[in-house]
XYZ file of C-alpha atoms in Angstrom:
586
model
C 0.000 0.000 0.000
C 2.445 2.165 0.832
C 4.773 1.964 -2.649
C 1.617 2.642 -4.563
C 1.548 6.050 -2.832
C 5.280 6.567 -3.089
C 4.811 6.373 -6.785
C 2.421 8.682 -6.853
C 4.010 11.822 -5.599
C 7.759 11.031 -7.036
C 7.656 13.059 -10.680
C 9.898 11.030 -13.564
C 13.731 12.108 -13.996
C 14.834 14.136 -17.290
C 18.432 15.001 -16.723
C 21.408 14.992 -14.989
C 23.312 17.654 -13.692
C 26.686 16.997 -12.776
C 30.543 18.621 -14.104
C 31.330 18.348 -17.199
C 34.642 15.864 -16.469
C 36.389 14.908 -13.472
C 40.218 15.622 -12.630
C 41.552 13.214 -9.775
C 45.361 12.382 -8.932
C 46.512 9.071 -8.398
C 45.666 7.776 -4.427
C 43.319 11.059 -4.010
C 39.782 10.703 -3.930
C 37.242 13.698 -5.409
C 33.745 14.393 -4.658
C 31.675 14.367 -7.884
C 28.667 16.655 -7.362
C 25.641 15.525 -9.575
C 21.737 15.984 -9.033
C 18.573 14.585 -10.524
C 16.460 16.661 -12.545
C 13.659 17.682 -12.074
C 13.915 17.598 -7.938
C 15.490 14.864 -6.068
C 16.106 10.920 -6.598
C 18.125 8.009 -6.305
C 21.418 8.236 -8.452
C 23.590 4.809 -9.363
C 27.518 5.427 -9.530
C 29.603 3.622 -12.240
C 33.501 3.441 -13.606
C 33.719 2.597 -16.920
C 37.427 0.915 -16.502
C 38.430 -0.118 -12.753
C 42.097 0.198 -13.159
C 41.851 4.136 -13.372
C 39.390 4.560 -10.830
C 37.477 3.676 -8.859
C 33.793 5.135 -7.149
C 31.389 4.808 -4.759
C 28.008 4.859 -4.055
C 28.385 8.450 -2.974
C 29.866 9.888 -5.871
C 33.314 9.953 -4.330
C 36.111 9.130 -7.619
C 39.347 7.494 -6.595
C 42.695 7.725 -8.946
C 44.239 4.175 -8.972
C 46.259 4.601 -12.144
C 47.114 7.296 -14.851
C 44.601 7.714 -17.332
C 41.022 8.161 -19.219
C 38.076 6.601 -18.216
C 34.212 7.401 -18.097
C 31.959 8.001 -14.747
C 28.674 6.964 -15.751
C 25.977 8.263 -13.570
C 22.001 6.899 -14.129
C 18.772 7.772 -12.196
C 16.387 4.968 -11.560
C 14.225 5.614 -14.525
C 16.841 5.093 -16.847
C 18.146 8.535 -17.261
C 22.246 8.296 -17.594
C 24.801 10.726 -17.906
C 28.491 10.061 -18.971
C 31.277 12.663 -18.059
C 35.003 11.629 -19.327
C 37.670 10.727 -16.042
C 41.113 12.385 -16.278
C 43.249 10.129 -13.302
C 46.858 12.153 -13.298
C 50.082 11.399 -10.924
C 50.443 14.905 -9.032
C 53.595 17.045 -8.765
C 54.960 16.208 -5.541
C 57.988 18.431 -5.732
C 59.290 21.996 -7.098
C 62.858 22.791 -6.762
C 63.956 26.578 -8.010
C 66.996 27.814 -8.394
C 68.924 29.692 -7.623
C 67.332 29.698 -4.210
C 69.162 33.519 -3.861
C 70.235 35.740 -6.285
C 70.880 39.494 -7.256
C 69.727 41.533 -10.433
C 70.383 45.265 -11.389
C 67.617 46.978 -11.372
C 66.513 47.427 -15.087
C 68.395 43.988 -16.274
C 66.930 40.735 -15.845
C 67.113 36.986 -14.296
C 66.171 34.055 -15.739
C 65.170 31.343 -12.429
C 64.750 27.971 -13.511
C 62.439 25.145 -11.712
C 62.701 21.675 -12.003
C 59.577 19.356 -11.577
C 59.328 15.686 -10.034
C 57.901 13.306 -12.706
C 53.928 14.728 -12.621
C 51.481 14.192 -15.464
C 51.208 18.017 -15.646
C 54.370 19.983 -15.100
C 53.047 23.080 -16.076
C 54.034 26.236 -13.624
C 52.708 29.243 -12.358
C 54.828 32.134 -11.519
C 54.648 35.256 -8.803
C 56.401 37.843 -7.248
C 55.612 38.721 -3.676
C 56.241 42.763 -4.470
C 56.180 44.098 -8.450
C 57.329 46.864 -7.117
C 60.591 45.442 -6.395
C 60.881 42.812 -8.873
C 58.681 41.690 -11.551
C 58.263 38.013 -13.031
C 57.207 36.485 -16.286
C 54.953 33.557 -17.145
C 58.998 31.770 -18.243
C 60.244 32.886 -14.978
C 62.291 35.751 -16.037
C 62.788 38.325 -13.407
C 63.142 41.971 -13.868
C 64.804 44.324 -10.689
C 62.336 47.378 -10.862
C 64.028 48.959 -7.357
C 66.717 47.963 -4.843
C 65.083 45.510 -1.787
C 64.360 42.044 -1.816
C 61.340 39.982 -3.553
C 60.048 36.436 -3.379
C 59.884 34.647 -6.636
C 57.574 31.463 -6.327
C 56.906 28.673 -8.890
C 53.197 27.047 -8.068
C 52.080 23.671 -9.693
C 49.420 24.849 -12.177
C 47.844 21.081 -11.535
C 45.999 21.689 -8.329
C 48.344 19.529 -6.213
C 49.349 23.273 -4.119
C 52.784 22.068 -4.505
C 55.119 25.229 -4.793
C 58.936 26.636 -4.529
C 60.423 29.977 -4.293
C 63.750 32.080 -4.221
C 64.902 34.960 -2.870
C 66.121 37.861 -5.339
C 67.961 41.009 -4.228
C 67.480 43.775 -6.747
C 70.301 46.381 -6.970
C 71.509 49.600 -8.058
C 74.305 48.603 -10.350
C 76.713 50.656 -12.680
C 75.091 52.966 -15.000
C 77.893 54.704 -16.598
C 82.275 54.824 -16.092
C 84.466 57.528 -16.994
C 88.072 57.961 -16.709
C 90.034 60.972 -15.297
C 91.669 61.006 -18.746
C 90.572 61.008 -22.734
C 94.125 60.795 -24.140
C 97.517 60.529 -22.394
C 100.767 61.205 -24.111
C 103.960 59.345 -21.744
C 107.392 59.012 -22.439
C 109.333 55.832 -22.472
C 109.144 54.875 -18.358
C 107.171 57.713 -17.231
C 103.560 56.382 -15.703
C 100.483 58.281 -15.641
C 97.336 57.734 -12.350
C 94.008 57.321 -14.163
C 91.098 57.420 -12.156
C 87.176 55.559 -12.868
C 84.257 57.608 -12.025
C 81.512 55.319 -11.228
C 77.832 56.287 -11.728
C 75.528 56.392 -9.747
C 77.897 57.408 -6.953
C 77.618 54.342 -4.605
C 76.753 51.550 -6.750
C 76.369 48.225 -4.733
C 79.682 46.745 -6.761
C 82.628 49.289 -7.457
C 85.562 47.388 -7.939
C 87.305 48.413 -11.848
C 89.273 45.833 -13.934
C 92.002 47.174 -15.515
C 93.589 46.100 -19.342
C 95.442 47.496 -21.952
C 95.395 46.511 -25.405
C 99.412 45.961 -25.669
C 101.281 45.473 -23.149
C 104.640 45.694 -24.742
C 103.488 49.705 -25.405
C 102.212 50.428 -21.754
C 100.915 48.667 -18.609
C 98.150 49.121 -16.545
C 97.980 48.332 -12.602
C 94.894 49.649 -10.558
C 94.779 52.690 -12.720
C 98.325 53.424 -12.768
C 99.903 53.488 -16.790
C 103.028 52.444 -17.247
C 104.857 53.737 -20.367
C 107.077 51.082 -21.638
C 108.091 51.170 -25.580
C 107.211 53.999 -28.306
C 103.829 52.541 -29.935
C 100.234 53.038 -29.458
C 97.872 51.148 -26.630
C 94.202 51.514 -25.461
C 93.625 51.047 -21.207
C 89.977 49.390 -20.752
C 88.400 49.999 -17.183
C 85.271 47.733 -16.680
C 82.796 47.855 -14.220
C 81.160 44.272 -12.935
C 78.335 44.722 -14.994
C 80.998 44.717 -18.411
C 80.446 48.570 -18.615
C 83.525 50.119 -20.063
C 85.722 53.070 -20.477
C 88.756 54.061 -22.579
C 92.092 56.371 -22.834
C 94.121 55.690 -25.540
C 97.877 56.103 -24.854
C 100.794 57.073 -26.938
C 104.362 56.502 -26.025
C 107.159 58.517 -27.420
C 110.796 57.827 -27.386
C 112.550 60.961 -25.147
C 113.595 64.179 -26.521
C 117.405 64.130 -27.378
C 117.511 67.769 -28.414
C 115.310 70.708 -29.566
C 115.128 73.628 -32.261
C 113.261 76.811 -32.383
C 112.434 78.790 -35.353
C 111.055 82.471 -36.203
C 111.949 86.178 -36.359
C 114.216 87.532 -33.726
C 112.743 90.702 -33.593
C 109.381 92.036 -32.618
C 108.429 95.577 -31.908
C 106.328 97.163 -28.759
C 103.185 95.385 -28.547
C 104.050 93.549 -32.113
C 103.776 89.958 -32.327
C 106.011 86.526 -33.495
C 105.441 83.416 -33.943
C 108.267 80.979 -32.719
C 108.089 77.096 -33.536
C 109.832 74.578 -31.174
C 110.962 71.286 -32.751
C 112.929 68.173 -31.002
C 114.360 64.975 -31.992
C 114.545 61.969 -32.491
C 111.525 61.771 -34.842
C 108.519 60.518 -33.014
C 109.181 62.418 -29.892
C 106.760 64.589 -28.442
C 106.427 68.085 -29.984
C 104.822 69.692 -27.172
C 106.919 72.425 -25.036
C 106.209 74.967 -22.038
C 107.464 77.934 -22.966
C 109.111 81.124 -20.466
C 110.075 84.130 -20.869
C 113.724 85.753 -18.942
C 112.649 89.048 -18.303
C 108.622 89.753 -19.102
C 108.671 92.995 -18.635
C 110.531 93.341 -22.073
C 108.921 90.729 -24.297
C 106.561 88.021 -23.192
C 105.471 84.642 -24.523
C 102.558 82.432 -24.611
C 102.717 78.533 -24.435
C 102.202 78.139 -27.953
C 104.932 80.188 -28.402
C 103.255 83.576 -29.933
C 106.327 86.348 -28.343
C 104.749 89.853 -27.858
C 106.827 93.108 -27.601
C 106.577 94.789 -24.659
C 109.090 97.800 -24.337
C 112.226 98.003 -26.190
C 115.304 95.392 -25.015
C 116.076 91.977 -25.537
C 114.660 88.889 -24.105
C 115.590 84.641 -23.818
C 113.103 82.861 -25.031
C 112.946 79.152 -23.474
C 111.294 75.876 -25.163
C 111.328 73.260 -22.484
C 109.987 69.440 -23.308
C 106.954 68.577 -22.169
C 108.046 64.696 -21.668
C 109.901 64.775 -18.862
C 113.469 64.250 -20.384
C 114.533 67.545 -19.096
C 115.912 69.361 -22.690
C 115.051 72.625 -23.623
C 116.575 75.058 -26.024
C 117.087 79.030 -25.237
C 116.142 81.916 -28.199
C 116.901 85.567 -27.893
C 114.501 87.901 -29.210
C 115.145 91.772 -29.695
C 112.610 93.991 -28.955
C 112.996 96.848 -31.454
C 111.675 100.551 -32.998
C 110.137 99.008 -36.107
C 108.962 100.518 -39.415
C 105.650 102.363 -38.994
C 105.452 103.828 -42.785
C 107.168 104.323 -46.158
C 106.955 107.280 -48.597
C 108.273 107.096 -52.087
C 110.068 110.334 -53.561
C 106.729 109.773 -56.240
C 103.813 108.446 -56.420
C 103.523 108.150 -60.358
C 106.345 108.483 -62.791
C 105.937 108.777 -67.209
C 108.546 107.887 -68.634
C 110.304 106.788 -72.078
C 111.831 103.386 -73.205
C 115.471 103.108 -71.803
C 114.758 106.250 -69.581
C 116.234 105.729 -65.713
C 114.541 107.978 -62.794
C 115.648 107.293 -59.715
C 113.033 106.490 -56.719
C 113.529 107.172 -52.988
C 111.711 105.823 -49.873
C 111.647 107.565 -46.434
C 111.022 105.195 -43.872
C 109.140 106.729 -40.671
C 109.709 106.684 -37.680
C 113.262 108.870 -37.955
C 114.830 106.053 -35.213
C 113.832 102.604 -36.863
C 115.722 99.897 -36.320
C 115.778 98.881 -40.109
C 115.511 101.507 -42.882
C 116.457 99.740 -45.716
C 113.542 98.081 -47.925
C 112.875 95.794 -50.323
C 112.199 97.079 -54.333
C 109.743 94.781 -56.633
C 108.091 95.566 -59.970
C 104.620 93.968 -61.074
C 105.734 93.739 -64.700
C 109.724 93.637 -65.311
C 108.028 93.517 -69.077
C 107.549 96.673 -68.643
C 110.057 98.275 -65.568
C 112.398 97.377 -63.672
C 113.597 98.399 -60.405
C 117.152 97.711 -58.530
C 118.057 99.643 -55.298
C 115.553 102.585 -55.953
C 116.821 103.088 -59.943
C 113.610 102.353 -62.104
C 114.747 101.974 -65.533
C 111.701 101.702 -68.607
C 111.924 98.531 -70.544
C 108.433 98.813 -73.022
C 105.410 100.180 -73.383
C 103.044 99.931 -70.597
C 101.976 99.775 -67.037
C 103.468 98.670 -63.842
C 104.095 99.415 -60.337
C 106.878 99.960 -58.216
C 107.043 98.733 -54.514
C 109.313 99.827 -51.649
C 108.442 97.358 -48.705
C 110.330 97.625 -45.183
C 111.290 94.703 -43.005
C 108.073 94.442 -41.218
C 106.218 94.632 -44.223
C 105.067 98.038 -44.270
C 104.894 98.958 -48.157
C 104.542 102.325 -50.894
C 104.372 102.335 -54.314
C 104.961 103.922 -57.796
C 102.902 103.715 -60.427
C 105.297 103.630 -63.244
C 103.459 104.499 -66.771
C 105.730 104.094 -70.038
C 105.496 105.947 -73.254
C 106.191 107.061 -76.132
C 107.802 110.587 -76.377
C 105.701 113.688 -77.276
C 106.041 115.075 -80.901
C 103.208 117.368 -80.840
C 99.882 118.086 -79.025
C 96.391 118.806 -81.301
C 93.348 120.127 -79.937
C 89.781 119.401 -81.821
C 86.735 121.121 -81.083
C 84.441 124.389 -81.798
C 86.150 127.838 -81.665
C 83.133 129.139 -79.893
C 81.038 129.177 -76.874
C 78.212 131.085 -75.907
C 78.255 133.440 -72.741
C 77.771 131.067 -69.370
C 77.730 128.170 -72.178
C 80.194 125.054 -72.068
C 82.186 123.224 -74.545
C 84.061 120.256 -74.646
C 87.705 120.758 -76.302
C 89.633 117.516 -77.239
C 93.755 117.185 -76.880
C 95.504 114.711 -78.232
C 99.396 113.664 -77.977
C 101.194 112.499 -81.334
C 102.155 109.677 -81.797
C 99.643 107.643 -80.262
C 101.721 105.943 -78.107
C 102.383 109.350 -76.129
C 101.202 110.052 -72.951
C 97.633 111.283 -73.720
C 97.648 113.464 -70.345
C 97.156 117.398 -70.726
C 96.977 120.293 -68.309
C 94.644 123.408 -69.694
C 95.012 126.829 -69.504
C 93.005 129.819 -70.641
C 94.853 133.407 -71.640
C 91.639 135.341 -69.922
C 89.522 133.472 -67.194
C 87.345 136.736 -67.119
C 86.629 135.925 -70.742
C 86.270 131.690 -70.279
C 87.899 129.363 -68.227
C 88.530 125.870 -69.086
C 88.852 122.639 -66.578
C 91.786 120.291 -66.558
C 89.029 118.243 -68.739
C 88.772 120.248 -71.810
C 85.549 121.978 -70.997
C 85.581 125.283 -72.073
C 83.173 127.898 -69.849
C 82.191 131.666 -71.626
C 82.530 134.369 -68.922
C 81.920 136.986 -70.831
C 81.702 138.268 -74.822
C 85.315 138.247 -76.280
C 88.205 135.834 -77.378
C 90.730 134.067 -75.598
C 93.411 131.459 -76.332
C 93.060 128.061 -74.427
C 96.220 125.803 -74.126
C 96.518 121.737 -73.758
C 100.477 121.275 -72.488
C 101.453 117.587 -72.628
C 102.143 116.705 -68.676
C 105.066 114.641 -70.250
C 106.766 116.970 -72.135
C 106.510 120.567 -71.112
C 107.534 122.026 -74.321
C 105.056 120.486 -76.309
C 101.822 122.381 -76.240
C 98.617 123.627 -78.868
C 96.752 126.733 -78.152
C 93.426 126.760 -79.709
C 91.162 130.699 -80.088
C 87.332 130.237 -78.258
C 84.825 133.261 -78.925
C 82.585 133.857 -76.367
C 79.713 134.959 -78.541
C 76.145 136.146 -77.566
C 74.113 132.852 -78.592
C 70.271 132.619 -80.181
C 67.603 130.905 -77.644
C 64.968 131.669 -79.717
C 63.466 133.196 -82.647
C 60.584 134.493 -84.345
C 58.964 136.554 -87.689
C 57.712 140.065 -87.961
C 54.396 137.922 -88.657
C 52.562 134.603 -87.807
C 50.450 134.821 -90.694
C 49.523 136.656 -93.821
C 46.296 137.103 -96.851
C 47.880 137.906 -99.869
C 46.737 137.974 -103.564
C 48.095 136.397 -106.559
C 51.346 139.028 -107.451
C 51.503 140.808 -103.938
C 54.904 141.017 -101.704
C 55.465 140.808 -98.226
C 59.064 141.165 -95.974
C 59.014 139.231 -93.231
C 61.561 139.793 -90.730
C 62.966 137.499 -87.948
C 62.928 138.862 -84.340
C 65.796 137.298 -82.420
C 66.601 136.756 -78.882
C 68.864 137.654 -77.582
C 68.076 140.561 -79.776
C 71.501 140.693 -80.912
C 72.843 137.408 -81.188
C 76.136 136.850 -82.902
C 75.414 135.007 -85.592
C 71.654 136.017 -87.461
C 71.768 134.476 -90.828
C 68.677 132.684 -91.438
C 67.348 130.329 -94.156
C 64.323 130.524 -95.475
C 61.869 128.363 -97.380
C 58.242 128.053 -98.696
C 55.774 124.856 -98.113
C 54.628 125.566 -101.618
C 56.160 127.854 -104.068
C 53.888 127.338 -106.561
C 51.382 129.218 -103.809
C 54.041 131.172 -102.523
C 58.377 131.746 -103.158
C 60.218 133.693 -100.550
C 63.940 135.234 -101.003
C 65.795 137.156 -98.124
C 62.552 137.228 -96.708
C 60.338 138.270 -99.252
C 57.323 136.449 -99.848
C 55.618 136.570 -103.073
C 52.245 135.161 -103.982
C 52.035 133.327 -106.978
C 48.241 131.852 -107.020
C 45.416 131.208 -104.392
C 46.407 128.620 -101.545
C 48.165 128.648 -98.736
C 52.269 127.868 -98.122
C 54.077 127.904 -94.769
C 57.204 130.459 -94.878
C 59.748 129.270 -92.367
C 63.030 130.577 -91.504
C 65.869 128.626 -89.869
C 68.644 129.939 -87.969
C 71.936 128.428 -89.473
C 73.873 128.806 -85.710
C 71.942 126.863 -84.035
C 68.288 125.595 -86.192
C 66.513 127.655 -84.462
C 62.996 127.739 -86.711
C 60.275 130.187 -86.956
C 57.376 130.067 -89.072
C 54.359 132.212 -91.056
C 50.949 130.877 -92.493
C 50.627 132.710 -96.120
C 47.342 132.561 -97.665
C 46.903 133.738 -101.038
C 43.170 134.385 -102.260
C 41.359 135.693 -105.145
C 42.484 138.795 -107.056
C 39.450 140.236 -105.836
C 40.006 139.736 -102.142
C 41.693 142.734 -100.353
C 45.582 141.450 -99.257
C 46.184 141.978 -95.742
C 49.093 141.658 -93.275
């Protein structure tokens, strides 16, 4: 009686719900969770293979062996459900190592983990502060800041089984520099160089030392030791393989030394002296001194400056260490200021000699003797002062003092004068100009002229040629060759009263066929020098004109002009001739 009520209250099973598979290590035992649906009921429990597992009536899955199997799980009606069984052998150890180390901060660390024989090896990796040191998924470890971090490896399988290490991120070397770029030793002679760390207090500060040859120089805790004339490089590294360089040159010892240059300066004037020392190869670099600087000092490249008048020892001491040194004596003296030439130009003939002379200023220098060059010896020459003309031409003398001070001589060569002509009008109107031309024969000549007038109240003339009236009158203007004094050409100008403009007695005129008319021209000036005029007709078959006189020959009209013949000066009358019965007027 009582099953026939259980069955009536107890609604029919549709699904299963349950995982979707079930993980479970060898010897462990796992709880699968699964439930009837709808609401509750009876479940049965199966393994599909025995070896791998094994489960009970509650669900619970034991691992016996690696491997797949099946739990099957069915409700009483029938309803079944089949999830897949993974049985696994756990990780039972993690060992990572190091167990302690140290990384710079910004470089990295690579920790490796070893993993006892486990079905899944797979690791997962942490650090116990990022801010100190970061890890990757291959446990790789980055130092973000100096401290310490914790770096553990976890078993990604489940089994909790885990490992760590220490790490100690520090501040490490950044950058090295050495107290020296370059150093230049002498056989034997050592040199301290020094390694500047940064940061200032890295954890590690300890330098190795190396040079590149050994048989050229040495290198112990920074100290160089020179050891054979060559070439080397000393390498400083820091822990971290940072490195810096100074390349070193050895030269053999001076055995003795020259100096070079002018042995004479003046006040506040400069010299350039150049120290030298052998054997080849040694080192060419000096310190330079001065005996008394109050008379001439010297810088350390060797640049002397004058100071007051006197002499000085100049002294080029090695800079290697051997100890030579070589002594020069400079004067300190009046020197040239300026030269003047006895002429600044000279003309002269082929074969002619003219003697130059050069004044060299101040009256007390201590050299007054110069130096005579030509720019074309074509042309001149020059020896001690006596120029002597070779050819036709140009060139220039120069006179050039010890110091190099300098005048010249412009030295033109020519043929001589024969005779001078002047070209050009004979007149000039008053406060009018006029451009006379000289010119030497033969052409070769100097074609250079100096002008004179007879009466500059009458015209005056410029050392051009140009003629200026003054007044009315005549005067006598002169070109004199500036070669040859005695050759000369005077030439008459009339200062004449000129025409500006002119006009007729009458613009226009009515004639008839036979009539006369004078016309007359009105000048002005009024009275001009020269007043002959030319006149002419349009149309002389309506009109001739002679001297002036217009006659009309039939009806028409002709245009009368007259032209002055100084200067074309033009003027003109309208004639109109009419009918002989229309009354003539004008």
């Amino acid at each position: 009686m009582s099953d026939s009520v259980d069955l009536a209250f107890v609604r029919p099973v549709t699904g299963i719900s349950c995982p979707p598979s079930v993980h479970v290590f060898v010897g462990r035992t796992v709880a699968v969770k699964a439930s009837a649906l709808p609401g509750a009921a009876y479940l049965e429990w199966a393994i599909g293979h025995d070896y791998y597992a094994r489960v009970s009536v509650y669900g619970e899955v034991t691992g016996l062996n690696p491997g797949e199997t099946t739990l099957r799980i069915t409700a009483r009606n029938g309803v079944t459900k089949v999830i897949p069984v993974s049985v696994t052998v756990p990780v039972s150890s993690i060992s990572v190592l190091p167990d302690t180390a140290e990384v710079e901060i910004g470089k990295t660390l690579k920790l490796e983990a070893s993993v006892s024989d486990a079905h899944y090896p797979d690791l997962r990796w942490s650090s116990s502060d990022t801010r100190i040191a970061k890890v990757d998924a291959n446990g790789l470890v980055t130092g973000v800041k100096a401290g310490k971090a914790v770096i553990t490896a976890t078993a990604k399988d489940g089994s909790g089984v885990k490992d760590s290490a220490t790490v100690t991120v520090y501040q490490g070397v950044t950058g090295i520099k050495l107290s020296a770029a370059q150093l230049a030793l002498t056989t034997s002679q050592t040199a301290a160089l020094k390694a500047a760390l940064s940061p200032s207090k890295p954890k590690y500060t300890g330098v190795e030392w190396t040079s590149s040859s050994t048989g050229v120089a040495t290198v112990a805790n920074g100290v160089v030791t020179a050891v054979a004339p060559g070439e080397a490089v000393i390498t400083a590294k820091a822990h971290n393989g940072l490195i810096a360089t100074c390349a070193v040159r050895v030269y053999p010892p001076a055995q003795s030394i020259a100096i070079a240059g002018q042995s004479e300066v003046v006040p506040k004037g400069k010299v350039q002296l150049t120290a030298s020392a052998l054997p080849e190869g040694a080192r060419q670099d000096f310190t330079w001194a001065t005996s008394n600087y109050k008379v001439a000092t010297v810088s350390q490249t060797g640049l002397v400056t004058g100071v007051k008048l006197g002499s000085a020892t100049i002294k080029a001491t090695a800079k290697d260490g051997s100890g030579r040194f070589m002594t020069f004596t400079v004067a300190v003296i009046t020197g040239a200021s300026g030269v003047r030439l006895s002429s600044a130009r000279l003309v002269m003939k082929p074969e002619e000699m003219k003697t130059l002379t050069a004044a060299v200023s101040p009256w007390n220098a201590a050299h007054k003797e110069v130096t005579w060059t030509s720019s074309n010896e074509g042309v001149a020459t020059v020896a001690n002062g006596v120029v002597t003309a070779v050819a036709l031409g140009d060139a220039v003398i120069t006179a050039k003092t010890h110091n190099g001070k300098a005048a010249t001589c412009a030295i033109k060569v020519v043929m001589a004068t024969e005779s001078v002509e002047i070209t050009g009008k004979g007149e000039v109107e008053l406060k009018g100009k006029v451009q006379l031309t000289a010119s030497a024969l033969p052409a070769d000549a100097l074609q250079e002229f100096m002008w004179s007038t007879s009466n500059y109240k009458v015209a005056t003339v410029s050392q051009t040629g140009v003629v200026t009236g003054v007044k009315l009158g005549t005067v006598t203007i002169t070109a004199t060759s500036n070669h040859d004094k005695t050759k000369y050409k005077r030439f008459t100008v009339a200062v004449i009263t000129g025409l500006s403009s002119m006009s007729l007695s009458a613009k226009s005129a009515s004639l008839a066929p036979g009539q006369a008319l004078t016309l007359k021209p009105v000048f002005s000036p009024s009275s001009p020098t020269h007043k002959e005029v030319a006149w002419v007709s349009s149309d002389p078959t309506v009109a001739t004109v002679e001297n002036g006189v217009v006659v009309a020959n039939k009806p028409g009209e002709a245009t009368i002009t007259a032209t002055a013949a100084y200067n074309g000066k033009t003027a003109t009358c309208v004639v109109s001739v009419s009918n002989p019965n229309t009354k003539a007027s004008g």
